[in-house]
Coordinates of C-alpha atoms in Angstrom, one line a residue:
M1 CA 4.7 -10.0 -22.3
P2 CA 7.9 -12.0 -21.7
P3 CA 7.6 -15.7 -20.7
A4 CA 7.0 -16.3 -17.0
A5 CA 10.5 -17.8 -16.5
A6 CA 12.1 -14.5 -17.8
R7 CA 10.3 -12.3 -15.2
P8 CA 12.4 -11.4 -12.2
T9 CA 11.6 -11.9 -8.5
I10 CA 9.9 -9.1 -6.6
A11 CA 10.4 -9.0 -2.8
L12 CA 7.7 -7.8 -0.4
A13 CA 8.3 -6.8 3.2
A14 CA 5.4 -7.1 5.6
G15 CA 4.6 -8.6 9.0
G16 CA 3.4 -7.9 12.5
T17 CA -0.3 -7.7 11.8
G18 CA -2.8 -8.9 9.1
G19 CA -3.2 -5.2 8.3
H20 CA 0.2 -5.2 6.7
L21 CA 0.4 -8.9 5.6
F22 CA -3.0 -9.2 3.8
P23 CA -2.3 -6.4 1.3
A24 CA 1.2 -8.0 0.7
E25 CA -0.5 -11.4 0.1
A26 CA -2.9 -9.8 -2.4
L27 CA -0.1 -8.1 -4.4
A28 CA 2.0 -11.3 -4.2
R29 CA -0.8 -13.4 -5.8
E30 CA -1.3 -10.7 -8.5
L31 CA 2.4 -10.6 -9.4
M32 CA 2.6 -14.4 -9.4
A33 CA -0.4 -14.5 -11.8
R34 CA 1.7 -12.1 -14.1
G35 CA 4.6 -14.5 -14.1
F36 CA 6.9 -12.8 -11.5
G37 CA 8.8 -14.7 -8.9
V38 CA 7.7 -13.4 -5.4
V39 CA 9.2 -13.7 -1.9
I40 CA 7.7 -12.1 1.3
H41 CA 10.2 -11.1 4.0
T42 CA 8.3 -11.2 7.3
E43 CA 8.8 -12.0 10.9
R44 CA 7.5 -14.5 13.5
R45 CA 4.0 -13.0 13.9
G46 CA 3.6 -12.5 10.2
A47 CA 4.5 -16.1 9.6
Q48 CA 1.6 -17.2 11.8
Y49 CA -0.8 -16.2 9.0
A50 CA -0.2 -19.6 7.4
Q51 CA -3.3 -19.4 5.1
A52 CA -2.3 -16.0 3.7
L53 CA 1.2 -17.3 3.0
A54 CA 0.2 -20.6 1.5
G55 CA 2.0 -21.2 -1.8
I56 CA 4.0 -18.0 -1.4
E57 CA 7.8 -18.1 -0.8
H58 CA 8.6 -16.4 2.4
V59 CA 11.5 -15.8 4.8
V60 CA 11.2 -15.3 8.5
L61 CA 13.5 -12.6 9.9
P62 CA 14.2 -11.3 13.4
A63 CA 12.4 -8.0 14.0
S64 CA 12.2 -5.4 16.7
S65 CA 10.8 -1.9 17.2
L66 CA 13.1 1.0 17.9
E67 CA 10.7 2.3 20.5
G68 CA 11.9 2.5 24.2
G69 CA 14.8 3.5 26.2
I70 CA 18.5 3.6 25.3
A71 CA 19.2 -0.1 26.2
K72 CA 16.2 -1.3 24.4
K73 CA 17.0 0.8 21.3
A74 CA 20.6 -0.6 21.3
Q75 CA 19.3 -4.2 21.5
A76 CA 16.7 -3.4 18.7
A77 CA 19.5 -2.0 16.5
L78 CA 21.4 -5.3 16.8
T79 CA 18.3 -7.3 15.9
I80 CA 17.6 -5.0 12.9
L81 CA 21.2 -5.4 11.8
R82 CA 20.9 -9.2 11.8
A83 CA 17.7 -8.9 9.9
V84 CA 19.3 -6.6 7.3
L85 CA 22.1 -9.1 6.7
S86 CA 19.8 -12.1 6.5
S87 CA 17.4 -10.2 4.1
R88 CA 20.3 -9.0 2.0
R89 CA 21.7 -12.6 1.6
D90 CA 18.3 -13.9 0.5
L91 CA 17.7 -11.0 -2.0
K92 CA 21.1 -11.6 -3.6
Q93 CA 20.6 -15.4 -3.8
R94 CA 17.2 -14.9 -5.5
G95 CA 18.4 -12.1 -7.7
A96 CA 15.5 -9.9 -6.5
A97 CA 14.9 -6.9 -8.7
L98 CA 12.7 -4.7 -6.5
M99 CA 11.4 -4.3 -3.0
V100 CA 7.9 -3.3 -1.9
G101 CA 7.5 -2.3 1.8
F102 CA 4.1 -2.4 3.5
G103 CA 5.0 -0.5 6.7
G104 CA 5.3 -1.7 10.2
Y105 CA 8.6 -2.2 11.9
P106 CA 9.2 -5.7 10.3
S107 CA 9.5 -4.0 6.9
F108 CA 12.3 -1.7 8.0
A109 CA 15.2 -4.1 7.7
P110 CA 14.3 -5.7 4.4
A111 CA 13.8 -2.2 2.9
L112 CA 17.3 -1.2 4.1
A113 CA 18.7 -4.5 2.8
A114 CA 17.2 -3.8 -0.7
K115 CA 18.6 -0.3 -0.8
S116 CA 22.1 -1.5 0.2
L117 CA 21.9 -3.7 -2.9
G118 CA 20.8 -0.8 -5.1
L119 CA 17.3 -2.1 -5.6
P120 CA 14.4 0.2 -6.2
L121 CA 12.0 0.6 -3.3
L122 CA 8.3 1.1 -3.5
L123 CA 6.4 1.9 -0.3
H124 CA 2.8 1.1 0.1
E125 CA 0.8 3.0 2.8
Q126 CA -2.5 1.5 3.9
A127 CA -3.6 4.4 6.2
T128 CA -4.4 8.1 5.9
R129 CA -1.0 8.9 7.6
L130 CA 2.4 7.4 6.9
S131 CA 3.3 4.7 9.4
K132 CA 6.4 5.3 11.5
A133 CA 8.3 2.8 9.4
N134 CA 7.3 4.3 6.1
A135 CA 8.0 7.8 7.3
R136 CA 11.5 6.8 8.2
L137 CA 12.0 4.9 4.9
L138 CA 10.5 7.6 2.7
R139 CA 14.0 9.2 2.1
F140 CA 15.1 6.0 0.5
A141 CA 11.9 5.3 -1.5
D142 CA 11.7 5.6 -5.3
A143 CA 7.9 5.6 -5.3
L144 CA 5.0 5.8 -2.9
A145 CA 1.7 4.0 -3.4
T146 CA -1.3 5.2 -1.2
S147 CA -4.7 3.9 -0.3
F148 CA -6.4 7.3 -0.1
P149 CA -6.2 10.4 -2.2
A150 CA -4.4 12.3 0.5
V151 CA -1.9 10.9 3.0
A152 CA -0.4 12.9 5.8
G153 CA 3.3 12.8 6.4
A154 CA 4.4 12.6 2.7
D155 CA 5.0 16.4 2.5
G156 CA 8.2 17.0 0.5
F157 CA 8.2 13.8 -1.4
D158 CA 8.1 14.2 -5.1
A159 CA 4.4 14.2 -6.1
A160 CA 5.2 12.7 -9.5
K161 CA 6.4 9.6 -7.6
I162 CA 3.1 9.1 -5.6
V163 CA 0.3 7.0 -7.0
E164 CA -3.1 6.2 -5.4
T165 CA -3.7 2.5 -5.8
G166 CA -6.0 1.7 -3.0
N167 CA -5.4 -1.0 -0.4
P168 CA -5.3 -4.6 -1.9
V169 CA -7.8 -6.9 -0.2
R170 CA -8.1 -10.7 0.1
R171 CA -9.9 -12.8 -2.5
A172 CA -12.7 -13.6 0.0
I173 CA -13.5 -9.9 0.2
L174 CA -13.5 -9.4 -3.5
D175 CA -15.8 -12.4 -3.9
A176 CA -18.2 -10.9 -1.4
R177 CA -18.9 -7.7 -3.4
G178 CA -22.6 -7.1 -4.2
D179 CA -25.4 -4.7 -4.1
Y180 CA -26.4 -3.2 -0.7
P181 CA -29.1 -5.4 0.8
P182 CA -32.7 -4.2 0.5
F183 CA -33.5 -1.6 3.2
D184 CA -37.0 -0.5 4.2
T185 CA -39.1 0.1 7.2
Q186 CA -40.3 -3.5 7.6
G187 CA -37.5 -5.8 6.7
P188 CA -34.6 -7.2 8.8
L189 CA -31.8 -5.0 10.1
R190 CA -28.6 -6.9 9.9
L191 CA -25.9 -5.5 12.3
L192 CA -22.3 -6.9 12.2
V193 CA -20.1 -6.0 15.2
V194 CA -16.4 -7.0 14.9
G195 CA -13.3 -5.9 16.7
G196 CA -10.5 -7.1 14.5
S197 CA -8.3 -10.2 14.9
Q198 CA -8.3 -9.9 18.7
S199 CA -12.0 -8.9 18.9
A200 CA -12.9 -5.9 21.1
A201 CA -14.1 -6.5 24.7
V202 CA -15.7 -3.1 24.8
F203 CA -18.2 -4.1 22.2
G204 CA -19.4 -7.0 24.3
R205 CA -19.9 -4.5 27.2
V206 CA -21.6 -1.7 25.3
V207 CA -23.5 -3.2 22.3
P208 CA -26.0 -5.4 24.2
P209 CA -27.3 -2.7 26.5
A210 CA -27.2 -0.2 23.7
L211 CA -29.5 -2.4 21.6
A212 CA -31.8 -2.9 24.6
L213 CA -32.4 0.9 24.5
L214 CA -33.7 0.8 21.0
P215 CA -37.5 1.0 20.3
E216 CA -39.2 -2.3 20.4
A217 CA -40.0 -2.2 16.7
L218 CA -36.3 -1.9 15.8
R219 CA -35.2 -4.6 18.3
H220 CA -37.5 -7.1 16.8
R221 CA -36.1 -6.5 13.3
L222 CA -32.5 -6.8 14.4
Q223 CA -30.3 -9.7 13.3
L224 CA -27.0 -9.3 15.2
S225 CA -23.7 -10.9 14.5
L226 CA -21.3 -10.1 17.4
Q227 CA -17.7 -11.1 17.5
Y228 CA -16.9 -11.6 21.2
R229 CA -14.4 -13.8 23.0
G230 CA -15.5 -13.4 26.6
E231 CA -16.5 -16.3 28.8
D232 CA -19.9 -14.8 29.3
A233 CA -20.9 -15.1 25.7
D234 CA -23.9 -17.4 26.5
A235 CA -25.2 -14.8 29.0
L236 CA -24.9 -12.1 26.4
V237 CA -27.0 -14.2 24.0
A238 CA -29.6 -14.7 26.6
Q239 CA -29.6 -11.0 27.4
L240 CA -30.0 -10.1 23.7
R241 CA -32.7 -12.6 23.0
G242 CA -34.6 -11.5 26.2
A243 CA -34.7 -8.1 24.5
G244 CA -36.3 -9.6 21.4
I245 CA -33.0 -9.5 19.4
D246 CA -32.0 -12.3 17.0
A247 CA -28.3 -12.7 18.0
S248 CA -25.3 -14.8 17.0
V249 CA -22.3 -14.3 19.3
R250 CA -19.1 -16.1 18.3
P251 CA -15.3 -15.6 19.0
F252 CA -14.6 -15.6 15.3
F253 CA -16.5 -15.5 12.1
D254 CA -14.9 -17.6 9.3
D255 CA -17.5 -16.4 6.8
M256 CA -16.6 -12.7 7.2
G257 CA -17.0 -11.9 3.5
D258 CA -20.6 -13.3 3.5
R259 CA -21.5 -11.4 6.7
L260 CA -20.1 -8.1 5.4
R261 CA -22.1 -8.6 2.2
E262 CA -25.3 -9.2 4.1
A263 CA -24.8 -6.4 6.7
H264 CA -26.7 -3.2 6.6
L265 CA -24.3 -1.6 9.2
V266 CA -21.0 -2.6 10.8
V267 CA -19.6 -1.6 14.1
T268 CA -15.8 -2.0 14.0
R269 CA -12.4 -0.7 14.7
A270 CA -10.8 1.6 12.1
G271 CA -7.7 -0.2 10.9
A272 CA -6.6 0.2 7.3
T273 CA -7.5 -3.4 6.3
T274 CA -10.9 -3.2 7.9
A275 CA -11.5 0.1 6.1
A276 CA -10.4 -1.4 2.8
D277 CA -12.7 -4.4 3.2
L278 CA -15.7 -2.2 4.0
L279 CA -15.0 0.2 1.1
T280 CA -14.5 -2.7 -1.4
I281 CA -17.8 -4.3 -0.5
G282 CA -19.5 -0.9 0.1
R283 CA -20.9 -1.1 3.6
P284 CA -21.4 1.8 6.1
A285 CA -19.9 1.6 9.6
I286 CA -19.7 3.0 13.0
F287 CA -15.9 3.3 13.6
V288 CA -14.5 3.0 17.1
P289 CA -10.7 3.5 16.9
L290 CA -8.3 1.8 19.2
P291 CA -7.9 4.0 22.4
H292 CA -4.3 3.3 23.0
G293 CA -1.2 1.7 21.4
G294 CA 0.9 2.5 18.3
S295 CA -2.2 2.3 16.0
R296 CA -4.2 4.8 18.0
E297 CA -3.5 7.9 15.9
E298 CA -3.7 6.0 12.6
Q299 CA -7.1 4.6 13.4
R300 CA -8.4 7.9 14.7
R301 CA -7.4 9.6 11.4
N302 CA -8.9 6.7 9.4
A303 CA -12.2 7.0 11.3
Q304 CA -12.3 10.8 10.9
T305 CA -11.6 10.6 7.2
L306 CA -14.2 8.0 6.5
A307 CA -16.8 9.7 8.6
Q308 CA -16.2 13.0 6.8
A309 CA -16.6 11.2 3.5
G310 CA -20.0 10.1 4.5
V311 CA -19.2 6.4 5.0
G312 CA -20.5 6.3 8.6
W313 CA -19.8 7.6 12.1
H314 CA -16.7 8.1 14.3
L315 CA -17.1 7.4 18.0
D316 CA -14.2 7.5 20.4
E317 CA -14.1 4.6 22.8
A318 CA -13.8 7.0 25.7
G319 CA -17.3 8.3 24.9
L320 CA -18.7 5.0 23.8
T321 CA -21.7 4.3 26.1
P322 CA -24.9 2.3 25.6
E323 CA -26.7 5.7 25.3
S324 CA -24.3 7.2 22.7
L325 CA -24.3 4.1 20.6
A326 CA -28.1 3.6 20.8
E327 CA -28.6 7.2 19.6
V328 CA -26.4 6.6 16.5
L329 CA -28.0 3.3 15.8
R330 CA -31.5 4.7 16.1
E331 CA -30.6 7.6 13.7
A332 CA -29.2 5.1 11.2
F333 CA -32.0 2.6 11.3
E334 CA -34.9 5.0 11.4
S335 CA -33.8 7.1 8.4
P336 CA -34.8 5.7 5.0
T337 CA -31.8 7.2 3.3
R338 CA -28.9 7.5 5.7
L339 CA -27.5 3.9 5.4
P340 CA -28.0 3.5 1.7
D341 CA -26.4 6.8 1.1
A342 CA -23.4 5.8 3.3
A343 CA -23.1 2.5 1.4
R344 CA -22.9 4.4 -1.9
A345 CA -20.2 6.7 -0.4
A346 CA -18.2 3.7 0.8
A347 CA -18.4 1.9 -2.6
A348 CA -17.3 5.1 -4.3
L349 CA -14.1 5.1 -2.3
G350 CA -13.5 1.3 -2.8
R351 CA -10.7 0.1 -5.0
P352 CA -11.5 -3.5 -5.9
D353 CA -8.7 -3.4 -8.4
A354 CA -6.1 -2.2 -5.9
A355 CA -3.9 -5.3 -6.2
S356 CA -3.8 -4.8 -10.0
R357 CA -3.1 -1.1 -9.7
L358 CA -0.3 -1.7 -7.3
A359 CA 1.2 -4.4 -9.5
D360 CA 1.1 -1.9 -12.4
A361 CA 3.1 0.5 -10.2
V362 CA 5.6 -2.2 -9.5
E363 CA 6.0 -2.8 -13.2
R364 CA 6.4 0.9 -14.0
L365 CA 9.0 1.4 -11.3
L366 CA 10.9 -1.7 -12.5
A367 CA 10.9 -0.5 -16.1
R368 CA 12.0 3.0 -15.0
A369 CA 14.9 1.5 -13.0
R370 CA 16.0 -0.6 -15.9
S371 CA 15.9 2.2 -18.4
G372 CA 17.7 4.6 -16.1

């Protein structure tokens, strides 16, 4: 291996949400450990993840989605052009050798800037379908790394240039890996309910009454961790404890890795990063995809794919009621095999070495570009 100083700089493009930035962070730290220089091109929202970016060179670019009417698209095009020019200047100044794009509209301009300089472009897709940004950039890509064995939207792309790496996860998640907790008919039942970085108000409305519908024997074994930001959190705790349920309700859990490791079952959204965390640790889940917004289709497909793989259940929010949730929970908790089997299915799909595999893909593409 050449000395660290001789290794080039690799640029990564990610932003918007933690779902795009956290995998970029994981790859950045793996590449830095291998002696590469690294810079992340992001935008304002991505730059707010200060802890993820700590110690990593990064550039904040203007960003805008191309969604909307003609006037909005014209304004967005100007914003993207400014971002392309800024990104291009930075890439030239650093002598960057390759760009890795992680999807989301903030990655669009840096990817175009890299291609305008003749740099190889590796796209990483976290979900089971190409994001809009990755789908638009695919024609410029030299390689595609995926998180799942099959990814919709990549039809026509050279199969020899596609590699399944998995979705890189944070160090806290890797450190939380461990055996599925003991599960029997007498011990505690640890249920973790989280709704992503913004939490999910629907879980606060549906989960407490759903748990109250469970048989008394199950309720008294439950240990609930519920992420909830509502002002009525104290009332929810009183409601849950009145039903005989040991409950912790907080707006945010800063020990998420530990809680995932200890959980028998998770109720959650179906974002790609959430899925990667669960698979890496090997925990079953009830997936409730976002009901609207740009991530709706992506999350629905993720939930369907994971449910079909035996990792858990898929419930649409439109049909999420206390009764429907209670039925699934009762089925899960009363079966001696359903949850342990789902945990094994999750672990089988996990890729704890995803950051290393993606860094290997970067090195292969870099070597191919230099030899060609």
